[in-house]
Coordinates of C-alpha atoms in Angstrom, one line a residue:
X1 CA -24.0 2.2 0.6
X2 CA -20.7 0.4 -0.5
X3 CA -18.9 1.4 2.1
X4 CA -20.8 0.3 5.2
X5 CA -21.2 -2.7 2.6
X6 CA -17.8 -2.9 2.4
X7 CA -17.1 -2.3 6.3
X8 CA -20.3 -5.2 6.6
X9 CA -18.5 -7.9 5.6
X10 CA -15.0 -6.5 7.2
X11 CA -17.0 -7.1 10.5
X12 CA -17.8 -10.8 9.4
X13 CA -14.1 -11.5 9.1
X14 CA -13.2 -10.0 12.5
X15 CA -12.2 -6.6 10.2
X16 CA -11.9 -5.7 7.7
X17 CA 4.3 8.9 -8.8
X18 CA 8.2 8.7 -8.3
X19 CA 10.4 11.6 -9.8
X20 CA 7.4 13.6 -11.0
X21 CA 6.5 16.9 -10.5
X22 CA 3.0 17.6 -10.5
X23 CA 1.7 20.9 -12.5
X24 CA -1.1 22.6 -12.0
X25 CA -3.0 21.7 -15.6
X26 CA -2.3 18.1 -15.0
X27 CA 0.6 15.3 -14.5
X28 CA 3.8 16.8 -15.4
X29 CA 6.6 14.5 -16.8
X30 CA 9.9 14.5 -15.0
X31 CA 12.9 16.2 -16.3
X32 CA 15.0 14.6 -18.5
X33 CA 16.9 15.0 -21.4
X34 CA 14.1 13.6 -24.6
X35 CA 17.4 11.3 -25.8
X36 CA 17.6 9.7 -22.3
X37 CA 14.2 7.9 -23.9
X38 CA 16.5 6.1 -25.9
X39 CA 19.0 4.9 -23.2
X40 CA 16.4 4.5 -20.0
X41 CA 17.7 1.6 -17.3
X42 CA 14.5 -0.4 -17.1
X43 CA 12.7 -1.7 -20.6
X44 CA 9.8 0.0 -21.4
X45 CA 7.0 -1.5 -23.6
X46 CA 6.2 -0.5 -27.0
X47 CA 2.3 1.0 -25.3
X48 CA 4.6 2.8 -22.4
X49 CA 6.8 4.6 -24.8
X50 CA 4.2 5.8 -27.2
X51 CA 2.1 7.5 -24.0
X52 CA 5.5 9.4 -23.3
X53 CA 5.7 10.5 -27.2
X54 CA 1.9 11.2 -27.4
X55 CA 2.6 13.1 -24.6
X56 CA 5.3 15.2 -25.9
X57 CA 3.3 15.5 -28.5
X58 CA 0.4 17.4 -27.2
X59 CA 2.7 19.6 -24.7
X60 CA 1.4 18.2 -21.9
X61 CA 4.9 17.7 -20.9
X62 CA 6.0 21.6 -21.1
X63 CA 9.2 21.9 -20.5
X64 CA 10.5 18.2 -19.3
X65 CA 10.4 14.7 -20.9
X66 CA 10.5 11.6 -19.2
X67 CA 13.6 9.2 -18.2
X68 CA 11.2 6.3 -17.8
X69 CA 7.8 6.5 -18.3
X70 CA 7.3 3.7 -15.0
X71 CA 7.9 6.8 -13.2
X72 CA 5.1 8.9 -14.7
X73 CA 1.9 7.3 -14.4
X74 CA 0.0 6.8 -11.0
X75 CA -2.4 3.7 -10.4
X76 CA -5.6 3.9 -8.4
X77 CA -7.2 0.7 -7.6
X78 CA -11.4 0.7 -6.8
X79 CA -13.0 -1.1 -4.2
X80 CA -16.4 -0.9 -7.1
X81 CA -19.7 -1.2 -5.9
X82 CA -22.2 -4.5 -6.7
X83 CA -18.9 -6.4 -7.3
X84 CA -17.3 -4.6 -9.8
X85 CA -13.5 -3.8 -8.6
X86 CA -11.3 -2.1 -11.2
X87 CA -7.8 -0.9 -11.7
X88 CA -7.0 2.0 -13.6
X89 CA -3.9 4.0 -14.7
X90 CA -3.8 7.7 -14.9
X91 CA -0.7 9.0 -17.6
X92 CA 1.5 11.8 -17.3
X93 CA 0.1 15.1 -17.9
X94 CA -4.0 13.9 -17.0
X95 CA -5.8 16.8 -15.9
X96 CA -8.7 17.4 -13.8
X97 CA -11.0 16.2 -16.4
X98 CA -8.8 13.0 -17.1
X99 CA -10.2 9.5 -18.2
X100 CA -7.9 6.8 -17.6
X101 CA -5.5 5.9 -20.0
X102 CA -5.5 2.0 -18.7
X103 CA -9.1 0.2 -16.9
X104 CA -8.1 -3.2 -15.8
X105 CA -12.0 -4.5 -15.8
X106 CA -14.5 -7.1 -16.6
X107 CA -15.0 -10.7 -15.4
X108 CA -11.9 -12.1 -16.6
X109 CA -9.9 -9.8 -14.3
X110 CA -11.3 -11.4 -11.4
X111 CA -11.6 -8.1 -9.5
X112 CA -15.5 -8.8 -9.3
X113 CA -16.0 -11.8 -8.3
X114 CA -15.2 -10.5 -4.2
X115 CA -15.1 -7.6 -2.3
X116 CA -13.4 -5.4 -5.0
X117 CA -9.6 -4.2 -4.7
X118 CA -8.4 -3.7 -1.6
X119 CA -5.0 -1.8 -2.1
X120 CA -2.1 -1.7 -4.9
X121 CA 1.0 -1.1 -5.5
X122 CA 3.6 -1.1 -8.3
X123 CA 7.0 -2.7 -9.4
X124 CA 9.6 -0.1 -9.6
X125 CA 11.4 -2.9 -11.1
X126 CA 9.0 -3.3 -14.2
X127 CA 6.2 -1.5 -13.3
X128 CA 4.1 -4.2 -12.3
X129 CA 0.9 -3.8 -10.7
X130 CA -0.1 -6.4 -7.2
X131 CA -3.5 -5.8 -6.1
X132 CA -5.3 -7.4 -2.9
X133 CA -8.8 -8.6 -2.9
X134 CA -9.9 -9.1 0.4
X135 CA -13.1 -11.5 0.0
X136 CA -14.3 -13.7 -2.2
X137 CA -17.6 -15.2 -1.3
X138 CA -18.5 -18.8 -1.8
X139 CA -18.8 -20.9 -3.7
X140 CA -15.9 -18.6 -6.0
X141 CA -12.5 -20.2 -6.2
X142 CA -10.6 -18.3 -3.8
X143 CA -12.0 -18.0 -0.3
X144 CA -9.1 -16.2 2.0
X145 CA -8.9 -13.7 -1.0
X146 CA -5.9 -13.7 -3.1
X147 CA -3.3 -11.0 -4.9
X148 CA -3.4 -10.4 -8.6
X149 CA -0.6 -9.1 -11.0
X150 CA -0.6 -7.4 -13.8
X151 CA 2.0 -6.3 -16.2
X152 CA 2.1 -2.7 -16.7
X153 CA 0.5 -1.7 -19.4
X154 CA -2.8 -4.4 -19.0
X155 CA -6.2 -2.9 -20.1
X156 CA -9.7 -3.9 -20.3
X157 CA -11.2 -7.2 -19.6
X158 CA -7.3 -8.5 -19.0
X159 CA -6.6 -11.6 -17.4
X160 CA -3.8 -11.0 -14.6
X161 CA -0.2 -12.8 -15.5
X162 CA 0.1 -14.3 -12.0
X163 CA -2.1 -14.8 -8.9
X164 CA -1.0 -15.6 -5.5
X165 CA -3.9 -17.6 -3.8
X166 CA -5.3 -20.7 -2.3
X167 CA -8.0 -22.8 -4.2
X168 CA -10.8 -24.0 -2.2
X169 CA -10.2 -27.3 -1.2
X170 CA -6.7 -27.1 -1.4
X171 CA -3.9 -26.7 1.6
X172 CA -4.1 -23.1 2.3
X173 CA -0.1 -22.3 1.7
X174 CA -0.2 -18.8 1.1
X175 CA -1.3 -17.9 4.5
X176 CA -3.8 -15.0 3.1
X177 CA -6.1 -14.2 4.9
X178 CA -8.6 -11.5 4.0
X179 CA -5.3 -9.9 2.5
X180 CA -6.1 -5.8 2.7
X181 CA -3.0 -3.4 1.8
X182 CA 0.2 -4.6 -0.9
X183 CA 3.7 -3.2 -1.0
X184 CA 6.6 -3.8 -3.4
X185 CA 10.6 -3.6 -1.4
X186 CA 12.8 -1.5 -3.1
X187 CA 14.6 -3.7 -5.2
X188 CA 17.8 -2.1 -5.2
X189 CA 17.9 -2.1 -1.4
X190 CA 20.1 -5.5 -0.5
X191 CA 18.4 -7.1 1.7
X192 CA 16.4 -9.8 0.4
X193 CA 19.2 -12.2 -1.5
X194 CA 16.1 -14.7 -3.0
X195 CA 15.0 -12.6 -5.7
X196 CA 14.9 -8.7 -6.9
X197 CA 11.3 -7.9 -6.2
X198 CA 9.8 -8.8 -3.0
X199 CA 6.2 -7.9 -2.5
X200 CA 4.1 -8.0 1.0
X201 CA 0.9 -8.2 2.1
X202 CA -0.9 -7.3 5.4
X203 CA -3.7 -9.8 6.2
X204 CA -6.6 -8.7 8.6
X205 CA -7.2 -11.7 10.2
X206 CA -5.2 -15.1 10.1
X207 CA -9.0 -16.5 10.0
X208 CA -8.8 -18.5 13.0
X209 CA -8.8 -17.0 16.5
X210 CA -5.8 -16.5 17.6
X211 CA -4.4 -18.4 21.2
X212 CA -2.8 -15.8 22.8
X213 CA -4.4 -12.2 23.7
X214 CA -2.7 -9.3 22.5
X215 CA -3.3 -6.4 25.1
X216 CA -2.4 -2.9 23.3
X217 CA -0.3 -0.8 25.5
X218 CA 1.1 -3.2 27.8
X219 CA 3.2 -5.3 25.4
X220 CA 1.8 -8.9 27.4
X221 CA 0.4 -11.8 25.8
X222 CA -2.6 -14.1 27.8
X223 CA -2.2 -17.6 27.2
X224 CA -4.9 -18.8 26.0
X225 CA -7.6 -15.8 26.0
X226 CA -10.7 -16.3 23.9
X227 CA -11.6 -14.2 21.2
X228 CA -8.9 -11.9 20.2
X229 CA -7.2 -12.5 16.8
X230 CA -3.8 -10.9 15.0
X231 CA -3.2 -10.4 11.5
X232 CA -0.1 -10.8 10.0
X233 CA 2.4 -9.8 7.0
X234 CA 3.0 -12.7 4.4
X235 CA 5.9 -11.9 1.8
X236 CA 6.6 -13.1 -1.6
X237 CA 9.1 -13.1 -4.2
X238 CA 7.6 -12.2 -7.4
X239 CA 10.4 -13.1 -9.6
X240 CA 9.6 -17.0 -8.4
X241 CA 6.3 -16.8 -9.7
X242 CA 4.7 -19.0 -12.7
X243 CA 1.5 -17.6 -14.6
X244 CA -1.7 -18.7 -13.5
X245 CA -2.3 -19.8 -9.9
X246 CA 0.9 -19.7 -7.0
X247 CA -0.3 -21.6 -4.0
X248 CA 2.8 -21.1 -2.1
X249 CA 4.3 -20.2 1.4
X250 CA 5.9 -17.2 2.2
X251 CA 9.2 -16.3 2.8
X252 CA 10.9 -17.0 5.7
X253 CA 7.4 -18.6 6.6
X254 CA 6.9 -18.5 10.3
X255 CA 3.6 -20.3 11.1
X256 CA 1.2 -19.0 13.5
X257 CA -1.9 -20.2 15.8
X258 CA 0.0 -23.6 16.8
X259 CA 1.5 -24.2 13.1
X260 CA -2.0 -23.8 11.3
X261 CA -0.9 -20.2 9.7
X262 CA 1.8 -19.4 7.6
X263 CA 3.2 -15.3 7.8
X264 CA 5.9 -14.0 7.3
X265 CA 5.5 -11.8 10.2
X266 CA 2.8 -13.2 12.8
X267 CA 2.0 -13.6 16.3
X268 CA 1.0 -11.7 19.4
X269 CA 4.8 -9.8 19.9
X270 CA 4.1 -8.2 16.8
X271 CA 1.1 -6.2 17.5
X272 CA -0.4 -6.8 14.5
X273 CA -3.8 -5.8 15.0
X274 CA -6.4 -5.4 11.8
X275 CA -3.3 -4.4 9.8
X276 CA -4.4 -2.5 6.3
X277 CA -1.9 -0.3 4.9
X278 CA 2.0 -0.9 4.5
X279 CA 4.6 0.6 3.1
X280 CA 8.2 0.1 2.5
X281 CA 11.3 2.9 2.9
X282 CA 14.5 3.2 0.8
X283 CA 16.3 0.6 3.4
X284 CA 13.5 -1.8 4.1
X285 CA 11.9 -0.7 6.8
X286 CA 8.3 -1.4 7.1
X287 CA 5.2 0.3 8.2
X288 CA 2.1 -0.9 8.6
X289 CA -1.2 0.7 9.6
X290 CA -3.3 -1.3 12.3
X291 CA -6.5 -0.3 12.0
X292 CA -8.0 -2.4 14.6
X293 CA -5.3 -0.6 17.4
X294 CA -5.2 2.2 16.4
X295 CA -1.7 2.7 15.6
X296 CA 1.4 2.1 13.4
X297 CA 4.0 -0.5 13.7
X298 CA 7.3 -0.3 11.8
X299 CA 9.6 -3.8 11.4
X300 CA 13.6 -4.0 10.7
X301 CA 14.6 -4.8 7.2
X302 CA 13.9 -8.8 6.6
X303 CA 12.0 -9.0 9.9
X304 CA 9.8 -12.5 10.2
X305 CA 8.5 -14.8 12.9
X306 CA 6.6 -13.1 16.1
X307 CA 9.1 -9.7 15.6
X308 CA 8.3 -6.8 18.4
X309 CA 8.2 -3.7 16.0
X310 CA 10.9 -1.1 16.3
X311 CA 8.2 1.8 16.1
X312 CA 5.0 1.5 17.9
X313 CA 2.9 4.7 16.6
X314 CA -0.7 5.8 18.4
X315 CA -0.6 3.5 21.6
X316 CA 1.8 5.3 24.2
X317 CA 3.3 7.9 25.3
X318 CA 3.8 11.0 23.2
X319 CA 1.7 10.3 20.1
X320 CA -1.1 8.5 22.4
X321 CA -4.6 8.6 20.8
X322 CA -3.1 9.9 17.3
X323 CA -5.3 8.1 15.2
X324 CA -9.5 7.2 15.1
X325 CA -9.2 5.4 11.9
X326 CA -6.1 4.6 10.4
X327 CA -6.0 3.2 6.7
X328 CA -3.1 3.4 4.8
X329 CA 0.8 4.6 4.7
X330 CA 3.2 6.2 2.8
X331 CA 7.3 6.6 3.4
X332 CA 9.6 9.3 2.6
X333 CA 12.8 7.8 3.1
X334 CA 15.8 9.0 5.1
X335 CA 19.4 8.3 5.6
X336 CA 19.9 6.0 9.0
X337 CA 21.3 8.2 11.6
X338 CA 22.6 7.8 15.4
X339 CA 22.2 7.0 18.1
X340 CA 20.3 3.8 17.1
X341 CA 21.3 3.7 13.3
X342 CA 17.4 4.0 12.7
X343 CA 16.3 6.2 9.5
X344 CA 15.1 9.8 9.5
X345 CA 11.9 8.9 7.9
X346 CA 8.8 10.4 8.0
X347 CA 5.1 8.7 7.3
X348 CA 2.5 10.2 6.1
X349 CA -1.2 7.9 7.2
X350 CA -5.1 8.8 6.1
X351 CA -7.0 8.9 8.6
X352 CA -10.8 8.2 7.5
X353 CA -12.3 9.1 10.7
X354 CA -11.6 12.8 10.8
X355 CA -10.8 13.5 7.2
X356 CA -6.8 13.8 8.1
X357 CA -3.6 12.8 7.0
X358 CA -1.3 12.3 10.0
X359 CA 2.6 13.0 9.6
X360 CA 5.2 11.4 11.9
X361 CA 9.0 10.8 12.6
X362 CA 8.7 7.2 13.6
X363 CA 12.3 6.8 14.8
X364 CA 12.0 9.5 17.4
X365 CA 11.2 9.4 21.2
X366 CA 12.9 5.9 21.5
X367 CA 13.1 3.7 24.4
X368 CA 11.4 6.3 26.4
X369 CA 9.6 4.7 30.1
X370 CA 6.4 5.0 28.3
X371 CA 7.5 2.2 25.5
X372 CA 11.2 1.1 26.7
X373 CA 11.3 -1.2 23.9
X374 CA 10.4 0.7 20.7
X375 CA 9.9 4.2 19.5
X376 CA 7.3 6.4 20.1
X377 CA 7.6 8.8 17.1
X378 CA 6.7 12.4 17.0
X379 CA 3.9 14.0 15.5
X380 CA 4.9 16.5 12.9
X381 CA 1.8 18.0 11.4
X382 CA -1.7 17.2 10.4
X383 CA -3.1 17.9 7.1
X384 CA -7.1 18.6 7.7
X385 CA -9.5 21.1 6.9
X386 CA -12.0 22.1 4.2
X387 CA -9.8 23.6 1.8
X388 CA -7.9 19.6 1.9
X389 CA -11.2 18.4 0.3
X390 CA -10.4 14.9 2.0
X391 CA -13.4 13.1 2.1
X392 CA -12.7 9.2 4.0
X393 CA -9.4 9.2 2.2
X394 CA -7.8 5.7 1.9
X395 CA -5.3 4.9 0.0
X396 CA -1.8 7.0 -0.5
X397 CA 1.5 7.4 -2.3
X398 CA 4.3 9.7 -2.3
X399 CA 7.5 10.4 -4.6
X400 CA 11.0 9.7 -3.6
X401 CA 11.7 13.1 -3.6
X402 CA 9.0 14.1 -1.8
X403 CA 7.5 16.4 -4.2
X404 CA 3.9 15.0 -4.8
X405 CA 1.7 13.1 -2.2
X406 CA -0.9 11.4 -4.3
X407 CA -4.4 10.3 -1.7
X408 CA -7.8 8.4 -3.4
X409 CA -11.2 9.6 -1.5
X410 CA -13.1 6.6 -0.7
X411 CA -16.3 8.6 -0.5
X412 CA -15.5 11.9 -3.2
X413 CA -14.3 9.4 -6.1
X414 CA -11.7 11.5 -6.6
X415 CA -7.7 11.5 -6.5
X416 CA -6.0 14.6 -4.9
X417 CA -2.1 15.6 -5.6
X418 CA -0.6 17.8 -3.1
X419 CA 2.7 19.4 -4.4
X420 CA 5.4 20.0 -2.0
X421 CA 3.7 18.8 0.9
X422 CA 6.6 19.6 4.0
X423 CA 6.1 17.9 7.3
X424 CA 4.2 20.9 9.0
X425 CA 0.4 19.9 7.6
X426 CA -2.4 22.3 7.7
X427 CA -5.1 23.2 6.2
X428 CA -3.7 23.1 2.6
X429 CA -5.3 23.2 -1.1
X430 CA -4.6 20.1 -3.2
X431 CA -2.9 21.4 -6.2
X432 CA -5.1 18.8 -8.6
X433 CA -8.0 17.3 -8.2
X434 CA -9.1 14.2 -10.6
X435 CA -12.6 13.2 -10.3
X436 CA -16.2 13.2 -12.6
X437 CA -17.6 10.7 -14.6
X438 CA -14.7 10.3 -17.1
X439 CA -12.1 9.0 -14.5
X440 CA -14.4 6.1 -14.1
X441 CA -13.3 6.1 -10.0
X442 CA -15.8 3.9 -8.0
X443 CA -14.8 3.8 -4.6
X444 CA -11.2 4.1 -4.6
X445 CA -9.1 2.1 -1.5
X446 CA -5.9 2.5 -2.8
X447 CA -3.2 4.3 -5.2
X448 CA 0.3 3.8 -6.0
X449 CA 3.5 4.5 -8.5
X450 CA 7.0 3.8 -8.6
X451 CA 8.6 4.4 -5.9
X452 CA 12.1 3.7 -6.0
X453 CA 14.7 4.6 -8.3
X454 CA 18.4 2.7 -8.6
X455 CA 20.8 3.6 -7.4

């Protein structure tokens, strides 16, 4: 099938919806006065603001309107099968029977000429849509995979408006490398001074083997071991960009593997190991799932070079053997507290190898003997059972407020919204379930929205 397909030629490579309330007929728009239409922060296309009134329209809105449409629409991103990746957007007030109102498809979007999509995320600066593909098979142009971008608002057989890649034969600046999960910083957080929209991207593998062994657990790097290689996090600043083809390094590019690799983040102190998801909070911390580790790794704000995470998530101590198969990530941002000046996050991860969704306080049991140089994090709840109707989920997204946790099944074609969520888990009923033929979902890896708001 197109997973083990999928997880096929992972093995090659050494691996592999903001301020919206969700209702229970369909997407619900956030509250808002309908004249704050006419005065919204960010600029809204012409297509954007006719979904909102169309939306209004038909009363799918009930009893709110929308402050910026950006915020109301949720992207899902499919891995395809036979080649045939796919982006779509799903509009405020789709129900369970929803078509897309936005495919992103055909041969000029490049999403088929590889592996399919890999993960997404959007903009909450302009509602921009990054998405990964992992592979792309000789003798196609790209062959460590590359990231696409779309404006918001691109549909059908759309050519993307920039791509960040390597063409064969060419230097390989970008330092992709089988490039899995995609994040967007919050824009409005401070603490990138280059640009206003930084986007990152975890690479499997930096497609060489890498010199020094990482051992999990004991925090010691072997000269020279055989056969053991890291990925790593390469960063970007969109707002540099020029249409068509970016070959360039990342920020703060720290090379890895004797100088051969550029990253942003690389190298065996960062216990990057098969990293997939990633996901940014409110300050600019970063998590990022290791699927190879198991376990989750959180990074200071602007962190580069070989950077020992602040949270180490899975390995040690209290939340030891927390995960069989992480995949992705999603932050619910909290105000930095004492005694370390950490965040009171929390992190929601899919599990696909028991059908879970794994919550956490990263920034809790800290330099404890078991990890006396990072956080352990607590386990706060597990969402699992049959009434979840989680079936391999993959990608995931949550609101700023915390009100809706959107999750794609890889293996149900389907995206599930849980409303009101909490920390505590269980065995819990999504509130909506989008799936069928008209949704058009083929092997869904990833889905995203908005997440940020300014301040």
């Amino acid at each position: 099938d197109t997973d083990s397909t999928r997880r096929g030629l992972e093995t090659m490579t050494h691996g592999r919806m903001q301020t919206m309330i969700q209702g229970r007929d369909g997407i619900s728009l956030a509250h808002a006065r309908a004249l704050k239409l006419m005065g919204v922060a960010r600029q809204l296309s012409l297509v954007a603001a006719v979904l909102v009134i169309a939306a209004l329209v038909a009363g799918t809105a009930g009893t709110s309107y929308a402050k910026n449409v950006l915020l109301d629409t949720v992207v899902v991103s499919n891995y395809g099968a036979a080649f045939a990746g796919s982006v779509e957007t799903f509009a405020a007030g789709s129900g369970h029977n929803a078509k897309p109102e936005f495919l992103i498809q055909g041969t000029n979007t490049l999403l088929g000429i590889g592996t399919g999509a890999g993960g997404d995320s959007v903009s909450s600066l302009n509602g921009d849509i990054a998405v990964t593909v992992p592979l792309v098979l000789l003798p196609f142009p790209f062959p460590n995979g590359f990231v696409e971008i779309y404006p918001f608002g691109a549909n059908g057989n759309s050519s993307f408006a920039e791509i960040i890649a390597s063409p064969a034969g060419f230097p390989d600046l970008t330092g992709l490398s089988l490039p899995q999960g995609v994040a967007f910083e919050d824009p409005f957080d401070g603490f990138h001074t280059l640009g206003l929209d930084i986007v990152a991207v975890s690479n499997y593998t930096p497609g060489v083997i890498e010199p020094d062994l990482h051992i999990p657990g004991l925090g010691l790097c072997t000269p020279n071991a055989p056969g053991f290689s890291l990925g790593t996090i390469t960063e970007y600043d969109k707002t540099t960009l020029t249409p068509g083809v970016n070959d360039i390094p990342p920020l703060d590019n720290s090379p890895v593997n004797f100088g051969t690799h550029n990253a942003t983040i690389g190298g065996c102190d960062t216990y990057l190991l098969g990293p997939v998801g990633l996901a940014f909070d409110a300050e600019g911390f970063l998590s990022v799932v290791d699927e190879a580790g198991p376990f989750v790794t959180v990074y200071e704000p602007g962190a580069h070079g070989n950077a020992i995470p602040l949270a180490f998530i899975g390995a040690v101590g209290a939340t030891a053997g927390a995960f069989k198969d992480p995949m992705y990530v999603a932050v619910s941002s909290g105000v930095s507290e004492p005694p370390f000046g950490f965040p009171d996050d929390v992190i929601y991860v899919t599990d696909a190898g028991d059908n879970s969704i794994k919550i956490f306080a990263p920034f809790t049991n800290c330099f404890t003997a078991g990890l006396p140089f990072a956080c352990e994090g607590t386990e706060l709840g597990v969402i699992q059972g049959g009434r979840t109707k989680l079936n391999r989920p993959e990608g995931i997204a949550l609101d700023a407020d915390g009100d809706a946790l959107y999750v794609v099944n890889h293996n149900g074609n389907s995206l599930l919204e849980f409303e009101a969520v909490g920390t505590s888990g269980g065995n819990i009923a999504p509130t909506l379930i989008i799936s069928g033929k008209a949704a058009k979902m083929n092997f869904p890896v990833g889905v995203a929205l908005s997440q940020f708001t300014k301040p």
